[in-house]
mmCIF file of C-alpha atoms and ligand atoms in Angstrom:
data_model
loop_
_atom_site.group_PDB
_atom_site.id
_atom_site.type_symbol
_atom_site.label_atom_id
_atom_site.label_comp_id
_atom_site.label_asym_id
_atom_site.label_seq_id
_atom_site.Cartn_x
_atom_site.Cartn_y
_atom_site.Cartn_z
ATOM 1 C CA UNK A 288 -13.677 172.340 15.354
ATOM 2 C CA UNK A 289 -11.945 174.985 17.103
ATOM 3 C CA UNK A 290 -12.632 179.287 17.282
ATOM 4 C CA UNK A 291 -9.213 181.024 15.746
ATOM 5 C CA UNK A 292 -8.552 183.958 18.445
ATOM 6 C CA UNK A 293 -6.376 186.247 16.681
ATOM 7 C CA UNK A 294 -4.383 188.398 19.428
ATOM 8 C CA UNK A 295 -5.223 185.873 21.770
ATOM 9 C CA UNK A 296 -2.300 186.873 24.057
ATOM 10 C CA UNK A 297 -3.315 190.360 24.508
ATOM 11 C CA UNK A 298 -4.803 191.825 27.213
ATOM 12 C CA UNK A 299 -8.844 191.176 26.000
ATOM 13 C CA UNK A 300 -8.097 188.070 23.910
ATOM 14 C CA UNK A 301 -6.569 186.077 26.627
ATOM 15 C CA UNK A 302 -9.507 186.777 29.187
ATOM 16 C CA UNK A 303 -12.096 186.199 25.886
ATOM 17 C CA UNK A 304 -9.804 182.430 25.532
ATOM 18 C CA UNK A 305 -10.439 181.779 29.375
ATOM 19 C CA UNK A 306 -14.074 182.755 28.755
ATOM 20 C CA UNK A 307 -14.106 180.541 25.326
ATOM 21 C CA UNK A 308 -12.516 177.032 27.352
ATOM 22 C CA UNK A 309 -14.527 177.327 30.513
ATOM 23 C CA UNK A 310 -17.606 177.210 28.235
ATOM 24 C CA UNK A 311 -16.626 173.996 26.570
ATOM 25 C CA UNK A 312 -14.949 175.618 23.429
ATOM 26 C CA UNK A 313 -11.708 174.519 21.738
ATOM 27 C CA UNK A 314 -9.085 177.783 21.315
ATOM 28 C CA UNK A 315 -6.451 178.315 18.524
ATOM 29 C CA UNK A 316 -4.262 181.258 19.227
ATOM 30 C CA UNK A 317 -2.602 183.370 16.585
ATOM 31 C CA UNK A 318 -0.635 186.551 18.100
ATOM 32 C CA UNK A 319 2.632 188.296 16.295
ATOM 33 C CA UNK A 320 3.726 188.962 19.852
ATOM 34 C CA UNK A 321 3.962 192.993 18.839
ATOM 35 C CA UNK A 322 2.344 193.708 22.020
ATOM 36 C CA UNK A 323 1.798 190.900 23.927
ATOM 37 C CA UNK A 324 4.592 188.217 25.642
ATOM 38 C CA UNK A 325 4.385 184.340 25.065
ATOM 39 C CA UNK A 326 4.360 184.017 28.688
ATOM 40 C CA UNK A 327 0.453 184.688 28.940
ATOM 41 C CA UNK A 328 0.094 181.839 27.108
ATOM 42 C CA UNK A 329 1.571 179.445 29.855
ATOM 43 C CA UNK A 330 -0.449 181.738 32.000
ATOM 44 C CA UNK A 331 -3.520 181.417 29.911
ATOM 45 C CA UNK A 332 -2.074 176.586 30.084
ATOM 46 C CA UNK A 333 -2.219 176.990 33.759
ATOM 47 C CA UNK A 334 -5.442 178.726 34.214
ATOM 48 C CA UNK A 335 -7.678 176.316 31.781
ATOM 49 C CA UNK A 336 -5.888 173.306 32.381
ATOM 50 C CA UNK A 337 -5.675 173.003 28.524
ATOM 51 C CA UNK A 338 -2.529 172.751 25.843
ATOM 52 C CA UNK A 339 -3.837 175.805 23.944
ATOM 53 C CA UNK A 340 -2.670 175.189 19.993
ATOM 54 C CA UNK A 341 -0.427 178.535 19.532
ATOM 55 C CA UNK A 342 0.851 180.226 16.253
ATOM 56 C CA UNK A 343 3.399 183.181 16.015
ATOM 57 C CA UNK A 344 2.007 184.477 12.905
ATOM 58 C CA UNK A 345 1.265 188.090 11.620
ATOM 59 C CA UNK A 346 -2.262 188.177 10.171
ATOM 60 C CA UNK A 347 -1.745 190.300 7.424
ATOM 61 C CA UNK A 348 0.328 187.877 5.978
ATOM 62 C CA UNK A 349 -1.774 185.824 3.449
ATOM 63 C CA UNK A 350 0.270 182.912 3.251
ATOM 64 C CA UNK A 351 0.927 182.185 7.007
ATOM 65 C CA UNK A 352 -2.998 182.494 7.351
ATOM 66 C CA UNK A 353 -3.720 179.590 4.617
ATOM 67 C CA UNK A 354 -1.311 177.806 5.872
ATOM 68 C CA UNK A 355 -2.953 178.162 9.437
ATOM 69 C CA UNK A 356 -6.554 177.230 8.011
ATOM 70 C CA UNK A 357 -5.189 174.302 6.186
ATOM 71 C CA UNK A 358 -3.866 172.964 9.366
ATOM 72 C CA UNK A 359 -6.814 173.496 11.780
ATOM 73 C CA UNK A 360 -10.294 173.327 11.492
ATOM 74 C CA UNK A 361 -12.611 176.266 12.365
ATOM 75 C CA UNK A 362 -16.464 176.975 13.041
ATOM 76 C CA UNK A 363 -15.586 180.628 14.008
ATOM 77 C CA UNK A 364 -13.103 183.308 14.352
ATOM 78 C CA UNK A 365 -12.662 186.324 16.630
ATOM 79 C CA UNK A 366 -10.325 189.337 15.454
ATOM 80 C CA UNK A 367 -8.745 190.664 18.020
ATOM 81 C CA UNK A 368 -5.307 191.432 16.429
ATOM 82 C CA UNK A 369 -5.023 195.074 15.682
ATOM 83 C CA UNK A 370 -2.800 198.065 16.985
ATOM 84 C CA UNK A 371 -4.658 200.095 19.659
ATOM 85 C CA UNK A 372 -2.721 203.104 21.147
ATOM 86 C CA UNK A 373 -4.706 206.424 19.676
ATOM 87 C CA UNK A 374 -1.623 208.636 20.318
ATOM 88 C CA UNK A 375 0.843 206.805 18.288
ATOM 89 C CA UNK A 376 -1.849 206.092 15.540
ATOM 90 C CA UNK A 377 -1.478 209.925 14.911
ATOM 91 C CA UNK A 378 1.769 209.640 14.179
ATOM 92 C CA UNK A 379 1.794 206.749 12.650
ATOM 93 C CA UNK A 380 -1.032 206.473 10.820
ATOM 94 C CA UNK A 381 0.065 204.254 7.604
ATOM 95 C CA UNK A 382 1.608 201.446 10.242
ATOM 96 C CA UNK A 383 -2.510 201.286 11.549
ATOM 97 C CA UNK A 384 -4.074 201.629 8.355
ATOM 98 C CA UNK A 385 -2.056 199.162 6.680
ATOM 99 C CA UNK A 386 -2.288 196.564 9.616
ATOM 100 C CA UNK A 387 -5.723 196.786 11.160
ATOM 101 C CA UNK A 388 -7.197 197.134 7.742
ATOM 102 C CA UNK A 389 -4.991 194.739 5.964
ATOM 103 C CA UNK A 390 -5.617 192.448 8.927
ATOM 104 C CA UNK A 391 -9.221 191.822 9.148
ATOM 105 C CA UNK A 392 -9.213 192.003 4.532
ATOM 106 C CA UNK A 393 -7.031 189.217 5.045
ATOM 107 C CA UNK A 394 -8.512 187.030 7.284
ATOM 108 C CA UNK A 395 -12.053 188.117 6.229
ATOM 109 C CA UNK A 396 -10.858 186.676 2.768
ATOM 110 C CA UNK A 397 -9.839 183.186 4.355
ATOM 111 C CA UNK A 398 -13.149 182.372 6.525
ATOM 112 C CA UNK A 399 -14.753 183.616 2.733
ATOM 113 C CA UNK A 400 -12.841 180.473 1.033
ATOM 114 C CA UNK A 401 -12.693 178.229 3.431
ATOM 115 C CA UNK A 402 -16.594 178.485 4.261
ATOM 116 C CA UNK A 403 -16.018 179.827 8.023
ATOM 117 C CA UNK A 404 -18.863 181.779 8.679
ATOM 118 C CA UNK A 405 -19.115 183.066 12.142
ATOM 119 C CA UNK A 406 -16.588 186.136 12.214
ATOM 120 C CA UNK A 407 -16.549 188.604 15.189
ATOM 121 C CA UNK A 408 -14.598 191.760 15.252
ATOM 122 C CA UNK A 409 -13.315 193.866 18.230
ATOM 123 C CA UNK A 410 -14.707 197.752 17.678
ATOM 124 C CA UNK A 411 -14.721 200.477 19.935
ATOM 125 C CA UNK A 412 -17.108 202.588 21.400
ATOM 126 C CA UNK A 413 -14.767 205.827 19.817
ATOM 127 C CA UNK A 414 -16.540 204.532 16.395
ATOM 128 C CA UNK A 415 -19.878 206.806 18.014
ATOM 129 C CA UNK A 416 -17.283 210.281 18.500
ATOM 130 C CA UNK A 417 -18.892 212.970 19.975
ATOM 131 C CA UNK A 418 -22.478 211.826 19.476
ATOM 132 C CA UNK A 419 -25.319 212.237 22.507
ATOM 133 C CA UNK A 420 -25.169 209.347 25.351
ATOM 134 C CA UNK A 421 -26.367 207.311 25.310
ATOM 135 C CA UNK A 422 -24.469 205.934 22.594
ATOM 136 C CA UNK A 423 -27.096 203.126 20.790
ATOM 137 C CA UNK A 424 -25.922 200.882 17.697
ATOM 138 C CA UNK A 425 -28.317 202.436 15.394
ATOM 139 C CA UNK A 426 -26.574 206.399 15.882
ATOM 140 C CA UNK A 427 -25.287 207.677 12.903
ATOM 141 C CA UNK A 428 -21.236 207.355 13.625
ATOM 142 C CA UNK A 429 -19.232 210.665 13.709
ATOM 143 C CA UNK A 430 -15.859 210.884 12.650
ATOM 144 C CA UNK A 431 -13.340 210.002 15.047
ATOM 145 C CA UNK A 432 -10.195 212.086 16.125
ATOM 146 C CA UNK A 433 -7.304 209.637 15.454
ATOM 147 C CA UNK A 434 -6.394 206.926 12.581
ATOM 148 C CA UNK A 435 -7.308 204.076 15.207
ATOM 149 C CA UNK A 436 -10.631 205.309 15.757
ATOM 150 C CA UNK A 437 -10.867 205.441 11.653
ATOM 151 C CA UNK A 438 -9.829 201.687 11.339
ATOM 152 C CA UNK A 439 -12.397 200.797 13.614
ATOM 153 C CA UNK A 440 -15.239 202.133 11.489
ATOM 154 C CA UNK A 441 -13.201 201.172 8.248
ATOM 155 C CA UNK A 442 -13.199 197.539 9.302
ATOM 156 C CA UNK A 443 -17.148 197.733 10.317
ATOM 157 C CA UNK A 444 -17.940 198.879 6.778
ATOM 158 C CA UNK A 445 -16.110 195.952 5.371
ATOM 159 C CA UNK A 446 -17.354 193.634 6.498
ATOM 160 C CA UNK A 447 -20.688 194.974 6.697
ATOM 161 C CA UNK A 448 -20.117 194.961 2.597
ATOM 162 C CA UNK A 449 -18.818 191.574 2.656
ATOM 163 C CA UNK A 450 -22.308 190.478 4.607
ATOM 164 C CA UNK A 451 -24.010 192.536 1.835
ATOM 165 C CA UNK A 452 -22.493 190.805 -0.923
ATOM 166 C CA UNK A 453 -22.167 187.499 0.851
ATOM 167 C CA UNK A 454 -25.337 186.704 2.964
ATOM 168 C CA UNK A 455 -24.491 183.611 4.848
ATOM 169 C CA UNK A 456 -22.019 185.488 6.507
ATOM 170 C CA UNK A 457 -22.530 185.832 10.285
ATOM 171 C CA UNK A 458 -20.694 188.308 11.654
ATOM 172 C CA UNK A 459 -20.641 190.294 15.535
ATOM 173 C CA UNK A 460 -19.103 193.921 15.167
ATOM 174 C CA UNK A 461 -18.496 194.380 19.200
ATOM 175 C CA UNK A 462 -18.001 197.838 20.056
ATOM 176 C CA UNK A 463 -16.296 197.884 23.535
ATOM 177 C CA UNK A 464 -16.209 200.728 25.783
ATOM 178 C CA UNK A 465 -13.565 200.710 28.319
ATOM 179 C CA UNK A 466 -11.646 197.335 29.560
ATOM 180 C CA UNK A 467 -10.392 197.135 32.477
ATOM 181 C CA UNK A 468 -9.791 194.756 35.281
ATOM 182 C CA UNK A 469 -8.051 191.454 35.517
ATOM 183 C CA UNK A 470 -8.840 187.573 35.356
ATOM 184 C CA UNK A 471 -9.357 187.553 39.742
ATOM 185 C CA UNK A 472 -6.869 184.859 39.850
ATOM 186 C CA UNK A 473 -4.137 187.609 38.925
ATOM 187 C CA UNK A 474 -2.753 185.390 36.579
ATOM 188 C CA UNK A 475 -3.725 187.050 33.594
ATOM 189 C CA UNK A 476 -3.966 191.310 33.224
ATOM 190 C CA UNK A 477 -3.379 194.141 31.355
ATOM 191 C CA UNK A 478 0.940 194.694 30.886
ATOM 192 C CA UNK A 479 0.792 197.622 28.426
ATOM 193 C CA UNK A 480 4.744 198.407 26.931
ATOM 194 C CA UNK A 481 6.440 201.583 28.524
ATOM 195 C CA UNK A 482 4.293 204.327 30.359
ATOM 196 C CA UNK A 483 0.245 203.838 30.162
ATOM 197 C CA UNK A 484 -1.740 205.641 27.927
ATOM 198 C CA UNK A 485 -4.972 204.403 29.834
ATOM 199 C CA UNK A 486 -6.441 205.518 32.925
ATOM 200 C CA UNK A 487 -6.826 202.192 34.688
ATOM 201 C CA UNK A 488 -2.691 201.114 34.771
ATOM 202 C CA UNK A 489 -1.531 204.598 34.814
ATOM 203 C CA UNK A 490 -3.176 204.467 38.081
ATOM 204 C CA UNK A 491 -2.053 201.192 39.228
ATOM 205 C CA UNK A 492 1.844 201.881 38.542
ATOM 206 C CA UNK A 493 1.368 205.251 40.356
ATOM 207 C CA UNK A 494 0.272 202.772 43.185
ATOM 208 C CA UNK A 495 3.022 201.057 42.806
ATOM 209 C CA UNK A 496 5.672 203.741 43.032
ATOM 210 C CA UNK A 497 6.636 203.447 39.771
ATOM 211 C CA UNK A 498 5.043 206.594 38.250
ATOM 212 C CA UNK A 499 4.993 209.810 40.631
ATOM 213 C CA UNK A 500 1.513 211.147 40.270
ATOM 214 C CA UNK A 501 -1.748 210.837 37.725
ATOM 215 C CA UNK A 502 -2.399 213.667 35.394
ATOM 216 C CA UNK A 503 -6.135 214.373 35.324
ATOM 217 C CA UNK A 504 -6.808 215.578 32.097
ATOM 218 C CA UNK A 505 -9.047 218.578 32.063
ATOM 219 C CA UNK A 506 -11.765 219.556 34.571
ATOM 220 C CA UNK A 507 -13.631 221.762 32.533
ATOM 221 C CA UNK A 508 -15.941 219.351 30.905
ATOM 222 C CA UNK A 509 -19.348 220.089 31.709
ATOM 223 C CA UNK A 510 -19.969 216.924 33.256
ATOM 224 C CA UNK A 511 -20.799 216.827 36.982
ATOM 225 C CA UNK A 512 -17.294 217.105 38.216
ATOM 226 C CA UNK A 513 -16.031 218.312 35.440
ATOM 227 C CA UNK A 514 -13.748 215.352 34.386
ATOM 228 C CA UNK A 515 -14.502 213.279 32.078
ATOM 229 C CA UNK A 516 -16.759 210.298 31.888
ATOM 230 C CA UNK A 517 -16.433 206.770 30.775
ATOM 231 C CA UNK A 518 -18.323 203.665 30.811
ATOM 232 C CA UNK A 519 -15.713 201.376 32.357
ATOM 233 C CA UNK A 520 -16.114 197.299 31.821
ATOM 234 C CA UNK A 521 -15.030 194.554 33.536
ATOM 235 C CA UNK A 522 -12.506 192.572 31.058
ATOM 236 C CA UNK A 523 -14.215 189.312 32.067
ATOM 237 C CA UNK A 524 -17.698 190.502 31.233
ATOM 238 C CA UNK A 525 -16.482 191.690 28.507
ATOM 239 C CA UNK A 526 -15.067 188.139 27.048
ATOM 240 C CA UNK A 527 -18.287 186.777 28.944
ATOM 241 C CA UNK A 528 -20.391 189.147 25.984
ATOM 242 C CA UNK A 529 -18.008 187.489 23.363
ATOM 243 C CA UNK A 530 -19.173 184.081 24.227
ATOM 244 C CA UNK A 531 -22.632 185.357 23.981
ATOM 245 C CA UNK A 532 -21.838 186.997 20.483
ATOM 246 C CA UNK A 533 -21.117 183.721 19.434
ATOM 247 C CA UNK A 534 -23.646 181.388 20.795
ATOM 248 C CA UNK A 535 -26.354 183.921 18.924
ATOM 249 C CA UNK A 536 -24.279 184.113 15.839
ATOM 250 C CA UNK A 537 -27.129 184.629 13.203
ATOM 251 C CA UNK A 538 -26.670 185.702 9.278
ATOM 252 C CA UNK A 539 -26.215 189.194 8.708
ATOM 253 C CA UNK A 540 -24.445 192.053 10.272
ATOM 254 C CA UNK A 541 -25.207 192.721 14.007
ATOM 255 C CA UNK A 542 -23.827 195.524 16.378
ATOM 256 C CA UNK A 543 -23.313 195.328 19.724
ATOM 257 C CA UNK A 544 -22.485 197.927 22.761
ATOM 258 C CA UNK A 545 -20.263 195.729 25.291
ATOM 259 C CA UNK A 546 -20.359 198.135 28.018
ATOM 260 C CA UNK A 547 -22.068 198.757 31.475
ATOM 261 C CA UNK A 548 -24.085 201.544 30.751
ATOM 262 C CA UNK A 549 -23.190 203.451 33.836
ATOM 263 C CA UNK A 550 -20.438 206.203 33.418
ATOM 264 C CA UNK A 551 -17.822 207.065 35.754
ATOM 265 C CA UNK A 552 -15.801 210.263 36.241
ATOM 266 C CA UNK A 553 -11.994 210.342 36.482
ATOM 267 C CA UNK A 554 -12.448 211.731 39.964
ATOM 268 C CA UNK A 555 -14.996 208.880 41.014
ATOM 269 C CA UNK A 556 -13.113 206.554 40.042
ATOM 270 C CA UNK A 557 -9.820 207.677 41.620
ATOM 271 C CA UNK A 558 -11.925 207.955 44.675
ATOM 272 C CA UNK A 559 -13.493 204.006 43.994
ATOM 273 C CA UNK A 560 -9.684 202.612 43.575
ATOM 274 C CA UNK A 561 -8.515 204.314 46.579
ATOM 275 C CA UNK A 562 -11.200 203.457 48.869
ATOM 276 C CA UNK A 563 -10.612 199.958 47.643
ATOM 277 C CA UNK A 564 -7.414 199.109 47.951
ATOM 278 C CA UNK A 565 -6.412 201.251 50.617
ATOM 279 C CA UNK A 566 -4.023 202.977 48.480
ATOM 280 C CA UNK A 567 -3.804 207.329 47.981
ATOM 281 C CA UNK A 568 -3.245 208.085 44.691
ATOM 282 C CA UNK A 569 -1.785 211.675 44.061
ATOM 283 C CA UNK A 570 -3.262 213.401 41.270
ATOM 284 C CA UNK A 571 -2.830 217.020 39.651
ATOM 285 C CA UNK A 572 -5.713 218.651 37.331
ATOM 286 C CA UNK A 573 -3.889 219.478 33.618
ATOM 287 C CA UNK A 574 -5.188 220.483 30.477
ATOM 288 C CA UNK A 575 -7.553 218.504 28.676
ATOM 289 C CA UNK A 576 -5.871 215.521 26.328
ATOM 290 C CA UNK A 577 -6.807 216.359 22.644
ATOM 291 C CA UNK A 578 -9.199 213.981 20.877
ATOM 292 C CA UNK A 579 -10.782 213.154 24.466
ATOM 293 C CA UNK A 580 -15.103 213.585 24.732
ATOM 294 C CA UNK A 581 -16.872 214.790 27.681
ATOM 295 C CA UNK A 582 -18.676 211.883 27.619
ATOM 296 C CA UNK A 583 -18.786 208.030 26.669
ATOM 297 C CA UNK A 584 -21.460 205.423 27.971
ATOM 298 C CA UNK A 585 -23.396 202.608 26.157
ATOM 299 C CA UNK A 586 -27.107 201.584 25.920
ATOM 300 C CA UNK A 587 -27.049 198.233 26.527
ATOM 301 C CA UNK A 588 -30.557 196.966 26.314
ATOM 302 C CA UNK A 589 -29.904 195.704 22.154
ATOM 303 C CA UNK A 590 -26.961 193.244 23.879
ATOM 304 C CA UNK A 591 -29.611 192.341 26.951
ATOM 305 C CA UNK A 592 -32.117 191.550 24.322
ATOM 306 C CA UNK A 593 -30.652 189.566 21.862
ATOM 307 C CA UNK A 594 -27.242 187.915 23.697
ATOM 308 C CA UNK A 595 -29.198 187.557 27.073
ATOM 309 C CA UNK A 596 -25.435 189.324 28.120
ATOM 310 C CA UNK A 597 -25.338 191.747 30.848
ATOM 311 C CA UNK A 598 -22.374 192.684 32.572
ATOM 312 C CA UNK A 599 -22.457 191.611 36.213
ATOM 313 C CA UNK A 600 -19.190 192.807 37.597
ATOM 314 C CA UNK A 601 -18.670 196.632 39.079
ATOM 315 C CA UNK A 602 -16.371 199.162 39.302
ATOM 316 C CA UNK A 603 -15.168 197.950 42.631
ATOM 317 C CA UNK A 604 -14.314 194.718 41.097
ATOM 318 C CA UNK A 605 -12.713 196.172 38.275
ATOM 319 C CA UNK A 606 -10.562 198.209 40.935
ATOM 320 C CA UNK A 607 -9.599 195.167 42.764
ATOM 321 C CA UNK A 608 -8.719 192.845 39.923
ATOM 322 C CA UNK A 609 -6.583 195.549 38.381
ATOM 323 C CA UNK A 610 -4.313 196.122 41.695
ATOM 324 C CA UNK A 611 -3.923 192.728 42.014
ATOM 325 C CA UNK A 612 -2.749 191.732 38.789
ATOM 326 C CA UNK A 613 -0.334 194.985 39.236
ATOM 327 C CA UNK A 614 1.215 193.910 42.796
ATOM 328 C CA UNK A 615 1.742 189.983 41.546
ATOM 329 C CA UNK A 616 3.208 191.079 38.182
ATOM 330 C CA UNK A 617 5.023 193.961 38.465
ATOM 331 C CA UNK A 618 8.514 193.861 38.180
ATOM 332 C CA UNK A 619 9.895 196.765 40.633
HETATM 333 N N1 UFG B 883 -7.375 210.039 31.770
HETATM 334 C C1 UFG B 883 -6.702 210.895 32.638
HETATM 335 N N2 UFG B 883 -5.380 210.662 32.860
HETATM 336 C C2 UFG B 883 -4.690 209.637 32.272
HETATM 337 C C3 UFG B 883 -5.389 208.772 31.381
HETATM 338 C C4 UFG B 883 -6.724 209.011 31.153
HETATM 339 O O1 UFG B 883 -7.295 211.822 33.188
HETATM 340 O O2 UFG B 883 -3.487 209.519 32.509
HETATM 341 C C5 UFG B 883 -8.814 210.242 31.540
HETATM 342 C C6 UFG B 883 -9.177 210.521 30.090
HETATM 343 O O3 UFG B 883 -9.111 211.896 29.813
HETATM 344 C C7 UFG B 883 -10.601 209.954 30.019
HETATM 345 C C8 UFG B 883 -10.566 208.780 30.995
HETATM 346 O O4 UFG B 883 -9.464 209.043 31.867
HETATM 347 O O5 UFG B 883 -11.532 210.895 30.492
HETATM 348 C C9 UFG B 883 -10.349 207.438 30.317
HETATM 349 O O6 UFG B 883 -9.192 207.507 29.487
HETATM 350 P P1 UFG B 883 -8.530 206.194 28.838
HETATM 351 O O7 UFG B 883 -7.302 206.654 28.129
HETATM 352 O O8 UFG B 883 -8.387 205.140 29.855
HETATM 353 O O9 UFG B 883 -9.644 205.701 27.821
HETATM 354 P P2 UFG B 883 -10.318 206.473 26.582
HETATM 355 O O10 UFG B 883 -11.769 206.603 26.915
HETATM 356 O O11 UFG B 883 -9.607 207.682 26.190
HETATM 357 O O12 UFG B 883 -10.033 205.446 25.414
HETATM 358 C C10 UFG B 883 -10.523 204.132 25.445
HETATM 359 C C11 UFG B 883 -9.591 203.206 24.693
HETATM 360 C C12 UFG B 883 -9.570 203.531 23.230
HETATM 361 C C13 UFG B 883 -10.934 203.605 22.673
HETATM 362 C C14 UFG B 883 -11.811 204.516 23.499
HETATM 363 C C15 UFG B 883 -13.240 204.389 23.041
HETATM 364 O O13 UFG B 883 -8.275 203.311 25.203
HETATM 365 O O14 UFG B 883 -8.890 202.482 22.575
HETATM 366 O O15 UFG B 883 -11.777 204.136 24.867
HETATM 367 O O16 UFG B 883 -14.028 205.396 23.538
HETATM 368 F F1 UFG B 883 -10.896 204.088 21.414
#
């Protein structure tokens, strides 16, 4: 019996499939390739020592899933498959509705007839919006700013219905805060298409040359520095708290912050990545990005408690894992 990773070759499935073989379990990848290169997966052959079972398959399309369940045998799945960049969800917003919902409906539907129970989904801390931090899994969830942020809590409804109506059902809603980092080998990383949305490898291609200077967007938040602040995670910790999520797979519905629970301004950590990698990194102060809160951090203790997960990894490591992956992969 295998667990189905579904976007296995993007940048948190393919550390969560390292995570999954080095504790014993047997991976099948599905990944459209939309955002994500085939390449990881010799990355992902040479790294585990394993022939990783791969299919280039879209999951909202029914008939490539059955075919995919008929073939291989599963105890679990993990959804990571889903469009991610906010921005372009605003102007797009049918192409994420239609695919991140249509996504986890579909494969929801599968594991339903084919009597795989254990179902984890990738959410986001942006589910929580501008609520206090803290941000704990029983908060009420605000609306969020952007059509991603709305598939996110879309998706946790559904399948929180489907547990309602379906009580066997075991199934991890993960809400992630902010991924970043590299496997420390540097074989494995975050490659994002065209110029980064994200903090993390806008800042690494500015230390590579490639891109001029960061924009720091806004310094008016009344936070300490006045940037804003965000509970940055490891990407290995993070697939570490997947393993976790499915070694306490229990019936029901269960939430759970993946985060650190420390937050970090965008000043602090420009200051962390410089100081450890040696590396300036030029930086102007510009208006605030719209959608953006002053403030994002988790409350870990419920994932402490009941996945005896913490993670152990800081931001120093984060910084170092990052550049690394950046000055072994990139092309220029
Ligand atoms: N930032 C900059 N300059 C940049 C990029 C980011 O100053 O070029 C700042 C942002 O304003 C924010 C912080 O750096 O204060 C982190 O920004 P990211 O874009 O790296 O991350 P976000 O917190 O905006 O978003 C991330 C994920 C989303 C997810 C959200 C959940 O990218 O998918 O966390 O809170 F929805």
């Amino acid at each position: 019996m295998s667990i189905l990773v579904t976007g296995g070759l993007g940048f948190i499935g393919s550390h969560t499939v390292v995570a999954l073989i080095k504790e014993g379990y047997k991976v099948v990848i599905a990944d459209n390739l939309s955002n994500s290169k085939i390449e990881v997966l010799n990355a992902l052959e040479n790294l585990t020592n394993e022939t990783i079972p791969f299919y280039q398959i879209d999951v909202i399309d029914e008939d490539a899933v059955s075919r995919l369940f008929e073939n291989q045998k599963f105890s679990g799945v993990i959804h990571f498959a889903g469009y991610k960049a906010v921005g372009e969800s605003v102007n797009e917003p049918l192409k994420y509705y239609r695919n991140n919902l249509l996504s986890t409906i579909t494969l929801a539907n599968i594991c339903q007839k084919k009597g795989v129970k254990k179902f984890i989904f990738s959410s986001s801390a942006t589910v929580y919006g501008s609520n206090r931090v803290p941000f704990d899994e029983t908060m009420q969830l605000l609306p969020t700013t952007n059509p991603y942020g709305e598939t996110k809590a879309m998706c946790e409804r559904i399948l929180g219905d489907l547990v309602q109506a379906n009580g066997d059902f075991e199934v991890a809603l993960l809400r992630y805060f902010n991924p970043i980092g590299a496997h420390p080998s540097g074989g494995i990383g975050e490659a994002p298409n065209g110029i980064p949305n994200n903090l993390m490898p806008f800042i690494t291609q500015v230390a590579t040359g490639k891109l001029k200077e960061l924009q720091v967007f806004g310094d008016d938040y009344p936070t300490p520095d006045g940037t804003g602040v965000r509970d940055y995670i490891h990407v290995m910790d993070l697939a570490e708290g997947h393993v976790a999520a499915l070694e306490n797979s229990k019936p029901g519905v269960h939430i759970y912050n993946l985060g650190t629970g420390k937050g970090t301004s965008v000043l602090e950590f420009i200051e962390t990545f410089e100081r450890v990698n040696k590396i300036k990194i030029p930086y102007k102060v510009v208006p605030r990005r719209v959608g953006d809160v002053a403030y994002s951090y988790a409350d870990v203790s419920k994932a402490k408690r009941e996945l005896n997960w913490t993670a152990k990894r800081n931001l120093e490591h984060m910084c170092r894992d990052a550049w690394n992956f950046e000055k072994l992969n990139s092309k220029d």
